[in-house]
Coordinates of N, CA and C in Angstrom, one line a residue:
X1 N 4.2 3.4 -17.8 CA 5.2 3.3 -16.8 C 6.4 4.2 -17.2
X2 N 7.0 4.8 -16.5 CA 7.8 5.4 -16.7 C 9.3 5.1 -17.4
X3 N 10.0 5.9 -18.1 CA 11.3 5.3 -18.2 C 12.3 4.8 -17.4
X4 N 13.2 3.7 -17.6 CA 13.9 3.4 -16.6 C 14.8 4.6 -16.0
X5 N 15.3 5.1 -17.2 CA 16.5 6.5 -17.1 C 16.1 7.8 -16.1
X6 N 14.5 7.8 -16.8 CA 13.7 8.9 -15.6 C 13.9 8.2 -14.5
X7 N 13.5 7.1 -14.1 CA 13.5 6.5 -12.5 C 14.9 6.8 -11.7
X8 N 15.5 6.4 -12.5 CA 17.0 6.3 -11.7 C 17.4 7.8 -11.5
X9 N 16.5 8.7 -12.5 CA 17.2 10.3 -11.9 C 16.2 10.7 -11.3
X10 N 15.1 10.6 -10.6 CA 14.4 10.4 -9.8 C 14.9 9.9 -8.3
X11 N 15.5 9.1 -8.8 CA 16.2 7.9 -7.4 C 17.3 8.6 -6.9
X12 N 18.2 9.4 -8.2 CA 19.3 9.6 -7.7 C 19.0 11.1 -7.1
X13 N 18.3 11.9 -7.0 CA 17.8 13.1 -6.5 C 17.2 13.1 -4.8
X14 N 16.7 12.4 -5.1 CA 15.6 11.7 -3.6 C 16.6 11.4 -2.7
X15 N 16.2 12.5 -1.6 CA 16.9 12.7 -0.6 C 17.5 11.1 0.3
X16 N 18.3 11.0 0.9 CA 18.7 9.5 1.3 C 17.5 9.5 2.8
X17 N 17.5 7.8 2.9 CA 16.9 7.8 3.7 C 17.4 7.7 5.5
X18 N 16.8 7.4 6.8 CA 17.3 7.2 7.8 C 18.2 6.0 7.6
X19 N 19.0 5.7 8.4 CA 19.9 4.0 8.3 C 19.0 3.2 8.6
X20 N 18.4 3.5 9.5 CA 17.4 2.0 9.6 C 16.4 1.4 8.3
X21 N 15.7 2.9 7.7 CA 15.1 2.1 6.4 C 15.8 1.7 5.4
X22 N 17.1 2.5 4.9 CA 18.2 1.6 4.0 C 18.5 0.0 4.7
X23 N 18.4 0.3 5.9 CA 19.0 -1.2 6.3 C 17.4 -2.0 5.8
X24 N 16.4 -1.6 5.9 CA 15.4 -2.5 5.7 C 14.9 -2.5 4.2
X25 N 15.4 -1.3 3.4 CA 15.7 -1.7 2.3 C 16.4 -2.7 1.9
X26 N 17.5 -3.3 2.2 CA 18.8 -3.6 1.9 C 18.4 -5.1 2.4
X27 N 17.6 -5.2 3.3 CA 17.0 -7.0 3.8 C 15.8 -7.2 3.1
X28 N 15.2 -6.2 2.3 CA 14.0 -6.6 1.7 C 14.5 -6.9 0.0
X29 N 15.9 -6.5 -0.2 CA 16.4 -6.6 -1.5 C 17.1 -8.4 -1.3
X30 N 17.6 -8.5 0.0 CA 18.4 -9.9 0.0 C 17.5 -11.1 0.1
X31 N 16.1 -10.1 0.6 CA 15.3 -11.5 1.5 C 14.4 -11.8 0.2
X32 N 14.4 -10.8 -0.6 CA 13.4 -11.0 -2.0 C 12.1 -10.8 -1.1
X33 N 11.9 -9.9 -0.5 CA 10.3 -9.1 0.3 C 9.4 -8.0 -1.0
X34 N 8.6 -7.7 -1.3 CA 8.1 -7.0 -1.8 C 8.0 -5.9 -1.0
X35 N 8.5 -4.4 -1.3 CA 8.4 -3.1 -0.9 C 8.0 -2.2 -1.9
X36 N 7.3 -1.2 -1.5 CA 7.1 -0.3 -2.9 C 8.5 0.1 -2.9
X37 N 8.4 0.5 -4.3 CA 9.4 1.1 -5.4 C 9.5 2.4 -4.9
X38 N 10.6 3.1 -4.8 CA 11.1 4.3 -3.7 C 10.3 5.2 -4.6
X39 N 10.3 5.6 -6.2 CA 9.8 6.6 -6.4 C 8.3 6.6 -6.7
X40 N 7.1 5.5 -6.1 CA 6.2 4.9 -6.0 C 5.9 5.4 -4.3
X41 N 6.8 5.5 -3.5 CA 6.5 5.5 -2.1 C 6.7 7.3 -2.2
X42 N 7.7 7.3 -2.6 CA 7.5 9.2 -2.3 C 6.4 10.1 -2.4
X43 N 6.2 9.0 -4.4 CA 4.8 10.0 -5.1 C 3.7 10.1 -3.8
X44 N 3.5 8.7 -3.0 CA 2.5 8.9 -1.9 C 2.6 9.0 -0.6
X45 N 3.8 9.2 -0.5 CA 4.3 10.2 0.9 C 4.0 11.2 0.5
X46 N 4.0 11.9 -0.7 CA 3.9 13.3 -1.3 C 2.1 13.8 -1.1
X47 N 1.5 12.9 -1.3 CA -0.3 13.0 -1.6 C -0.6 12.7 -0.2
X48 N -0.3 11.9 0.7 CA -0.6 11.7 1.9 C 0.0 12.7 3.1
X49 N 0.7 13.8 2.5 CA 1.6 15.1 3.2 C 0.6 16.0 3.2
X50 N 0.0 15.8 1.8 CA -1.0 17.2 1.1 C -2.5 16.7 2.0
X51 N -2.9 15.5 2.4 CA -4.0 14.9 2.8 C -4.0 15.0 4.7
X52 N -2.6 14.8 4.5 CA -2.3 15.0 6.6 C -4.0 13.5 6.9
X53 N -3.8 13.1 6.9 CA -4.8 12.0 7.7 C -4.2 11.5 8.9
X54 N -5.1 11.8 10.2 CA -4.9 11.1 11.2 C -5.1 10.1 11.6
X55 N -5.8 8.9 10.9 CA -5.7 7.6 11.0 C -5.5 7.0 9.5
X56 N -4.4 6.1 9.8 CA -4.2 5.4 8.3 C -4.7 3.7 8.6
X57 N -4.8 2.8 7.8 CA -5.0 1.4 7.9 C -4.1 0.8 6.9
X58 N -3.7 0.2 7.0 CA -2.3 -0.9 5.8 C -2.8 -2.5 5.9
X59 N -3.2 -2.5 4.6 CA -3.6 -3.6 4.4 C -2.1 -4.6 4.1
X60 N -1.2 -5.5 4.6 CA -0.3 -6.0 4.0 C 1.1 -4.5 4.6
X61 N 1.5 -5.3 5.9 CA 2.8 -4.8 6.2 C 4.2 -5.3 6.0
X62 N 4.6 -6.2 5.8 CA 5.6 -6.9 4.8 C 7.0 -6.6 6.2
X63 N 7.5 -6.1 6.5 CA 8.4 -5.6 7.3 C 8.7 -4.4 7.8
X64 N 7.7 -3.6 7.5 CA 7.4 -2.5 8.2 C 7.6 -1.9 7.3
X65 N 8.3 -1.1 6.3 CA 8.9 -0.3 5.6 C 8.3 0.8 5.5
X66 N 6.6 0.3 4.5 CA 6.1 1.9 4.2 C 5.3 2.5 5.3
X67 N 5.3 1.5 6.2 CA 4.9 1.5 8.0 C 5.2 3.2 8.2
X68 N 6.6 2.7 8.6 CA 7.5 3.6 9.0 C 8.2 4.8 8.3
X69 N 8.3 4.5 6.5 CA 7.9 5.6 6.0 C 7.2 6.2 6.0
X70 N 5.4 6.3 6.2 CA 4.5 7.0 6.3 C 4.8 7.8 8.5
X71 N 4.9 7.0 8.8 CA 5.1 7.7 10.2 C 6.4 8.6 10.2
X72 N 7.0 8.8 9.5 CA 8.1 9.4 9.3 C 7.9 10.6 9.0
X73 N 7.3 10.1 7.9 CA 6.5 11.5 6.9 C 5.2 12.3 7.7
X74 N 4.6 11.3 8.7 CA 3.3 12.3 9.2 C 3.4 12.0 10.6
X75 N 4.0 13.0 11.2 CA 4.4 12.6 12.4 C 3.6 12.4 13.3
X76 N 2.1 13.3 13.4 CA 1.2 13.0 13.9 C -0.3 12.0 14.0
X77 N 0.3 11.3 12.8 CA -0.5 10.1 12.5 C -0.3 8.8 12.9
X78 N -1.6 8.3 13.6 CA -1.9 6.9 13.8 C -2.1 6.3 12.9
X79 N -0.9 4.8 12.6 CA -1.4 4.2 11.9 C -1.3 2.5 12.5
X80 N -2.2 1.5 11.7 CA -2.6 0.5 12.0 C -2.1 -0.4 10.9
X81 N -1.6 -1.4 11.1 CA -1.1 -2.5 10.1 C -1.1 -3.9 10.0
X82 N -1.7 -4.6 9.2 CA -2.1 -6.0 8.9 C -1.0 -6.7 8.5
X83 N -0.6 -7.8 8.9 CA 0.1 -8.7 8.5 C -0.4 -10.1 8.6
X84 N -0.3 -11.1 7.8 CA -0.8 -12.4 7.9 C 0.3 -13.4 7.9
X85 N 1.7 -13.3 7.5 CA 2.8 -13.9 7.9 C 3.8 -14.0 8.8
X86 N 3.5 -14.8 9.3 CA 4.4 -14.8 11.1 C 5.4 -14.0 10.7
X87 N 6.7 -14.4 9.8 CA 7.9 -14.2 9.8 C 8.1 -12.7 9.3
X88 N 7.1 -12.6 8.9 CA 7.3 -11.2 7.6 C 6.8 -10.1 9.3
X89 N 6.1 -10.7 10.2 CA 5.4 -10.1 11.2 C 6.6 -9.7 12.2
X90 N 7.1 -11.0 12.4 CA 8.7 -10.9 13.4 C 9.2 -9.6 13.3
X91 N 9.7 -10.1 12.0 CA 10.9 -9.1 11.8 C 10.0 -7.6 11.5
X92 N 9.2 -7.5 11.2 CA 8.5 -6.2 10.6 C 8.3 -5.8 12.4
X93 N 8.6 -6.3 13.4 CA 8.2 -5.9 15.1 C 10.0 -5.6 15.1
X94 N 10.7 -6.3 14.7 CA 12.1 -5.8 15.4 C 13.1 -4.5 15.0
X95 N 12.1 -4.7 13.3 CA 12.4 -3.0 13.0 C 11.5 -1.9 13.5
X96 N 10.6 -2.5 13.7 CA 9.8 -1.0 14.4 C 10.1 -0.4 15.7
X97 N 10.7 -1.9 16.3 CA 10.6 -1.6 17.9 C 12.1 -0.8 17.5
X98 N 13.2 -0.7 16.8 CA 14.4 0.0 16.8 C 14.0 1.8 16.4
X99 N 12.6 2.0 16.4 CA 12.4 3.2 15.8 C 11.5 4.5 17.2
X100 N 11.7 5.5 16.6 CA 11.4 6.6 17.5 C 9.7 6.7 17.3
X101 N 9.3 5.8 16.3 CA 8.1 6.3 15.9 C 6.8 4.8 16.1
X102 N 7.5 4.2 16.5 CA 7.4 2.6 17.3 C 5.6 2.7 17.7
X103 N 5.5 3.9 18.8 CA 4.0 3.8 19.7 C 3.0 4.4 18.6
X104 N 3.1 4.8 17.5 CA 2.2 5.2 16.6 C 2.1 5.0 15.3
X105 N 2.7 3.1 15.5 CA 2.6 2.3 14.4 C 1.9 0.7 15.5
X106 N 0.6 0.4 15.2 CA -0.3 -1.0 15.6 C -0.1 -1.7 14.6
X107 N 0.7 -2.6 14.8 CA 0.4 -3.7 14.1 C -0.3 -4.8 14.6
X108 N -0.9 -6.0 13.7 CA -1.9 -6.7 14.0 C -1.5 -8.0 13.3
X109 N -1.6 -9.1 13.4 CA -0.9 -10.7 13.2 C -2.6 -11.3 12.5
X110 N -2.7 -11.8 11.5 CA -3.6 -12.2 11.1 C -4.3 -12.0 9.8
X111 N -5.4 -12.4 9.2 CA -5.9 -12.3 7.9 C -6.7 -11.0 7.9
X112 N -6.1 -10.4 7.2 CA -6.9 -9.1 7.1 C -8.6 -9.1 6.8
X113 N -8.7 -10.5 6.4 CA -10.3 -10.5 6.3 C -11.1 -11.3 7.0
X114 N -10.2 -11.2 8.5 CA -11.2 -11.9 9.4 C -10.8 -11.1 10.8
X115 N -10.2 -9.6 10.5 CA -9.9 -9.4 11.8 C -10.7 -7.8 12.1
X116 N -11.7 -7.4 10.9 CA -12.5 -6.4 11.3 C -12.8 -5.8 12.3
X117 N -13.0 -6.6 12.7 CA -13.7 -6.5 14.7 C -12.7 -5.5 15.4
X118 N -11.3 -6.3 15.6 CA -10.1 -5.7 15.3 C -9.6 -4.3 15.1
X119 N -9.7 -4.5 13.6 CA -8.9 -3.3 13.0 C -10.2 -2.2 13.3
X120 N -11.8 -2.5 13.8 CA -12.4 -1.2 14.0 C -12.4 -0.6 15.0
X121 N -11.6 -1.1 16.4 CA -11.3 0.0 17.4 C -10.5 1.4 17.4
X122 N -9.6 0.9 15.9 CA -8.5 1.6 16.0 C -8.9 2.8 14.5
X123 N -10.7 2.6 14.4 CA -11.2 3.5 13.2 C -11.7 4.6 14.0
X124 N -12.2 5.9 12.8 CA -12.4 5.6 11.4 C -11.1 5.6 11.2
X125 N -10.9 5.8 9.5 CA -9.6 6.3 9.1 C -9.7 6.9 8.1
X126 N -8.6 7.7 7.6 CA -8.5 8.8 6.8 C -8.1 8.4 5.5
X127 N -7.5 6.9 5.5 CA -6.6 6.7 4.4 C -6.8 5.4 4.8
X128 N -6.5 4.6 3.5 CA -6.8 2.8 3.9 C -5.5 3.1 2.7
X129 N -4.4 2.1 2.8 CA -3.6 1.9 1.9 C -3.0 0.3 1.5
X130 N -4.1 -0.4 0.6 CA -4.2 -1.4 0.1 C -2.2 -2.1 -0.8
X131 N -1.5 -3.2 0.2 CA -0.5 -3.4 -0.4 C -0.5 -4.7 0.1
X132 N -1.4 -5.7 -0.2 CA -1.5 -7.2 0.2 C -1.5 -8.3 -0.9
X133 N -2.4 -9.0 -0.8 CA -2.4 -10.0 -1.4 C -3.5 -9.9 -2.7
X134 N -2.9 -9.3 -4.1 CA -3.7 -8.7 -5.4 C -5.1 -9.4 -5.5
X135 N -4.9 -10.8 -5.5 CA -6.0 -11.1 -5.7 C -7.1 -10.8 -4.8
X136 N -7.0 -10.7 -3.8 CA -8.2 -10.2 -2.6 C -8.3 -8.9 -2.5
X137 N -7.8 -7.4 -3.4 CA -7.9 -6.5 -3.5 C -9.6 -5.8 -3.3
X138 N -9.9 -6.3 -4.0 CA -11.5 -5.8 -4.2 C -12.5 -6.5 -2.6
X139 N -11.7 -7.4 -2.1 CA -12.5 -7.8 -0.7 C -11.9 -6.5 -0.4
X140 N -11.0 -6.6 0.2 CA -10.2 -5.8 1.4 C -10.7 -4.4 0.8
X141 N -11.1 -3.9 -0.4 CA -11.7 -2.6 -0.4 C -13.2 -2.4 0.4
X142 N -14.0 -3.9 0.1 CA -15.4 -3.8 0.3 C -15.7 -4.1 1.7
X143 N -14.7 -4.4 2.8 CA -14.6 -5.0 4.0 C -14.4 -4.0 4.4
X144 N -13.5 -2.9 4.3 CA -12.6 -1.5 5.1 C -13.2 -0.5 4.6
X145 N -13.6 -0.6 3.3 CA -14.0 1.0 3.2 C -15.3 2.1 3.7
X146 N -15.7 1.0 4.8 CA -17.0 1.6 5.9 C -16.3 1.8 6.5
X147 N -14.9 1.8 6.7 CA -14.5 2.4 8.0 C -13.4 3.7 7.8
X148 N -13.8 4.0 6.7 CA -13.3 5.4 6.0 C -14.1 6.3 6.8
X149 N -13.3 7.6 7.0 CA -14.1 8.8 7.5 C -14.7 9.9 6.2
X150 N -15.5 10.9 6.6 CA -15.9 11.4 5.1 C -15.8 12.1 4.2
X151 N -14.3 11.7 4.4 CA -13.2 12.7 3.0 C -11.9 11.5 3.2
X152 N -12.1 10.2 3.8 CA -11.4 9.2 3.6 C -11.0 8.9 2.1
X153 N -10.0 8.2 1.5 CA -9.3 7.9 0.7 C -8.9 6.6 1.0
X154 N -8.9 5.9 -0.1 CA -8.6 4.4 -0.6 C -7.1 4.5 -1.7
X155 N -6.2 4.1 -1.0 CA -5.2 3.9 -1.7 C -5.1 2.4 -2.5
X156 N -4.4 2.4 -3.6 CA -4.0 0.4 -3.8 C -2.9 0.9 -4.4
X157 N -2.2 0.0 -4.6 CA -1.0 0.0 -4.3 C -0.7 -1.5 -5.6
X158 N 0.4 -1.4 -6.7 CA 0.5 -2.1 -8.2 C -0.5 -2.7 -8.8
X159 N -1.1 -1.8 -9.3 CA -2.5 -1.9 -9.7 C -2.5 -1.7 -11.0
X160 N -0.5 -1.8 -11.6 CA -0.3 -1.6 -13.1 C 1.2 -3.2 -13.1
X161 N 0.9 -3.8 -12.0 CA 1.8 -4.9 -11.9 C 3.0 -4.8 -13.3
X162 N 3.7 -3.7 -12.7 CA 5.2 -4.3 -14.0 C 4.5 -3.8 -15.4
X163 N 3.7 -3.0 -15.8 CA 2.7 -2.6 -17.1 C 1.9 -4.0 -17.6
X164 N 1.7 -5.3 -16.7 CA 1.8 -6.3 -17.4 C -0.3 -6.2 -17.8
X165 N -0.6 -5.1 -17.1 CA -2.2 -5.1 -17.3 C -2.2 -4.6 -18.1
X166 N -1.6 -4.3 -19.2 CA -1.3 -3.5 -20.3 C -1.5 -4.4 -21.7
X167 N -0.7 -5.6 -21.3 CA -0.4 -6.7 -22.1 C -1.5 -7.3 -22.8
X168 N -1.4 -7.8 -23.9 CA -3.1 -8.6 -24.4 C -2.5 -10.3 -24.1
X169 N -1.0 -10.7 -23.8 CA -1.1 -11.9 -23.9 C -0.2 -12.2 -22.1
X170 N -0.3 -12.5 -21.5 CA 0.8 -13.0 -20.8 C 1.2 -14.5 -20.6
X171 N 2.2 -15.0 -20.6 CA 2.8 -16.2 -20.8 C 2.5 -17.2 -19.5
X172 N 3.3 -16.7 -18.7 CA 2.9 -17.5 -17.3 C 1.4 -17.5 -16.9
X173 N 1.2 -18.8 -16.4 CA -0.3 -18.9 -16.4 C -0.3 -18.3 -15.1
X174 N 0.5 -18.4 -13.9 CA 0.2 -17.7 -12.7 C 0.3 -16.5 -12.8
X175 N 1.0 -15.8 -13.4 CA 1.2 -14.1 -13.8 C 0.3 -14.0 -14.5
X176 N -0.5 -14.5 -14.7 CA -1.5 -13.8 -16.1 C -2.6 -14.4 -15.5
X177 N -3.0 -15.2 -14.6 CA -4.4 -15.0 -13.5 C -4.0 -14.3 -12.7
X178 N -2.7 -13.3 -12.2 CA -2.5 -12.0 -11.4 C -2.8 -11.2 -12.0
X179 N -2.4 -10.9 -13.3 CA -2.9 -10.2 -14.0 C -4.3 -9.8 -14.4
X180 N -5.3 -10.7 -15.1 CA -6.6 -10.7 -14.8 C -7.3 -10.0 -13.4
X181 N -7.2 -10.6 -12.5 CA -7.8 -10.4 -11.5 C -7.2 -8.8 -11.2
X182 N -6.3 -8.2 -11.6 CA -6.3 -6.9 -11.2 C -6.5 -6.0 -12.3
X183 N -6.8 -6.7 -13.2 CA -7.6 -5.7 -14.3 C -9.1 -5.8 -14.1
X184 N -9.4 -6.7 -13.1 CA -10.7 -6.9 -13.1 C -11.0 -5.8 -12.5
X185 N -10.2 -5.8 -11.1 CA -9.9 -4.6 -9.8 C -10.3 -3.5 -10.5
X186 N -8.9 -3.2 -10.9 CA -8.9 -1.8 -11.9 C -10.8 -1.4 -12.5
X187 N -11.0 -2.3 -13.1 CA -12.3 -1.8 -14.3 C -13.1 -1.7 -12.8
X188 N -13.0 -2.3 -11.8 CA -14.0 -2.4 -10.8 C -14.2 -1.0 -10.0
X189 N -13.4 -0.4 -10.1 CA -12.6 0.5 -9.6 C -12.9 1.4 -10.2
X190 N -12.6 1.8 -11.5 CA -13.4 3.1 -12.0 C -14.3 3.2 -12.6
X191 N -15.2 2.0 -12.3 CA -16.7 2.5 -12.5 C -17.8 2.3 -11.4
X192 N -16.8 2.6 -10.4 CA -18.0 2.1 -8.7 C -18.6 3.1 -8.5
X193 N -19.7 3.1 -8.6 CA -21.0 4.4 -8.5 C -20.7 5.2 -6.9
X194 N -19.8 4.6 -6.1 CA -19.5 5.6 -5.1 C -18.3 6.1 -5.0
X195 N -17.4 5.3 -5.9 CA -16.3 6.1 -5.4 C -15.6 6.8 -6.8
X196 N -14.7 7.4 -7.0 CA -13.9 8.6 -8.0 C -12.6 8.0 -8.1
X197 N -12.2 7.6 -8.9 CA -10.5 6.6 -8.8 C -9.9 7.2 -9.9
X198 N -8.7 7.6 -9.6 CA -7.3 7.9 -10.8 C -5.9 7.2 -10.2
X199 N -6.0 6.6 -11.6 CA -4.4 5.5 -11.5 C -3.2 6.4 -11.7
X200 N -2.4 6.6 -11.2 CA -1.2 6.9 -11.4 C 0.0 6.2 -11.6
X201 N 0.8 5.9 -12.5 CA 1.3 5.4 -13.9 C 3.1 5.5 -12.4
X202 N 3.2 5.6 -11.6 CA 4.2 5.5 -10.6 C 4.6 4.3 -10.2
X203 N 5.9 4.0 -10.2 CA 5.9 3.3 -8.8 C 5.6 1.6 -9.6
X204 N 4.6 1.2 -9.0 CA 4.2 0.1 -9.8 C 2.6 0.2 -10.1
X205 N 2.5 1.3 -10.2 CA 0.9 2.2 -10.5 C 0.1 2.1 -9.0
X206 N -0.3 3.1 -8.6 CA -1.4 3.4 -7.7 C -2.4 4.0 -7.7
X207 N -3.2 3.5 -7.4 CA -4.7 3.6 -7.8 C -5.4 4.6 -6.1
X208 N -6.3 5.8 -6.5 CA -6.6 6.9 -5.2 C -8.1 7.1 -5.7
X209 N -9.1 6.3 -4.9 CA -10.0 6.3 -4.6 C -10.4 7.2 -3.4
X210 N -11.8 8.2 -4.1 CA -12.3 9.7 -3.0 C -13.5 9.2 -2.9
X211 N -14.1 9.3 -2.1 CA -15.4 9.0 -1.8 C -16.8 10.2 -2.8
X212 N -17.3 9.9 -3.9 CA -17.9 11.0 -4.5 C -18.6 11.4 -4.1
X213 N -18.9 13.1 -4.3 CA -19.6 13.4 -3.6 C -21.3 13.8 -4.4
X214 N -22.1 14.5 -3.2 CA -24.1 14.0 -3.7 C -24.0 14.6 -4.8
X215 N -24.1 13.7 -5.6 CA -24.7 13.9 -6.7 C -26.3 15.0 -7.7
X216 N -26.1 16.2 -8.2 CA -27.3 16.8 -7.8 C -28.0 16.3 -9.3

């Protein structure tokens, strides 16, 4: 993980954002929401600029944020977004609906792993970007990733939780069966005979699954 000192001059360089996402910064700081980490969301605004994908999927929309960061960033991208908590759902609709980029963000109310049916009218897609619930990581890859197109990409999103996968001991028993279960991810992840994964050490680490290709 990076240094703190790097981060902050990182932070302090990176261009500001629109008022509305500081504002939704600034309610996800008070409300205690999880958002990626700004220099975590750039690195993949940055790779998803280079990729241009016209359909994205978001597993875990929280209040819109990287929603509307990524529509921001690709202006001509569809993207589709799962939420399973009413409230986190509300408000994640009251900031979108304040935005210019509103009709080319779907969001969807429900468990991401019962709404396939669903989320496949609005397939394929170019990009799946996994930011939900850690432990169901490895479903939500094995559920959506047939609905990848065929240079689709698998994003995940703190796949290095805080460096704590790093650790050989962790104290909290609930932090440390989060922890397990995404080291399980992780190992699952780069050794899946279809797909090609590199973790990047950003952000709160993100993990970029390519679809490999025939093997001769």
């Amino acid at each position: 993980m990076m240094d703190e000192k790097v981060i902050n001059y990182i932070e302090s360089i990176t261009p500001k954002r629109s008022p509305l996402l500081e504002e939704m910064e600034q309610y996800a700081e008070e409300h205690h929401v999880p958002i990626m980490e700004l220099v975590g969301i750039e690195a993949l605004l940055g790779i998803l600029s280079i990729q241009k994908p016209a359909r994205i999927l978001e597993i875990g929309t929280a209040i819109g944020y990287s929603a509307l960061r990524m529509a921001e960033a690709l202006p001509e991208t569809e993207i589709t977004t799962i939420e399973r908590d009413e409230e986190r759902y509300n408000t994640a609709q009251d900031f979108l609906a304040r935005s210019s980029h509103k009709g080319r963000i779907h969001t969807l109310l429900g468990d991401a792993l019962e709404l396939q049916a669903e989320v496949e009218k609005n397939g394929p897609f170019d990009a799946i970007f996994i930011d939900a619930a850690k432990g169901q990581y490895q479903k939500f890859f094995d559920l959506y990733a047939a609905m990848l197109s065929e240079n689709g990409i698998v994003y995940s999103d703190n796949v290095l939780f805080k460096g704590l996968v790093a650790e050989d001991e962790v104290e909290q028993k609930r932090i440390r069966n989060m922890v397990k279960k995404l080291q399980k991810y992780n190992a699952w992840l780069m050794s899946h005979d279809e797909y090609e994964t590199s973790i990047l050490p950003v952000g709160d680490g993100i993990a970029i699954s390519k679809k490999r290709g025939e093997r001769k």
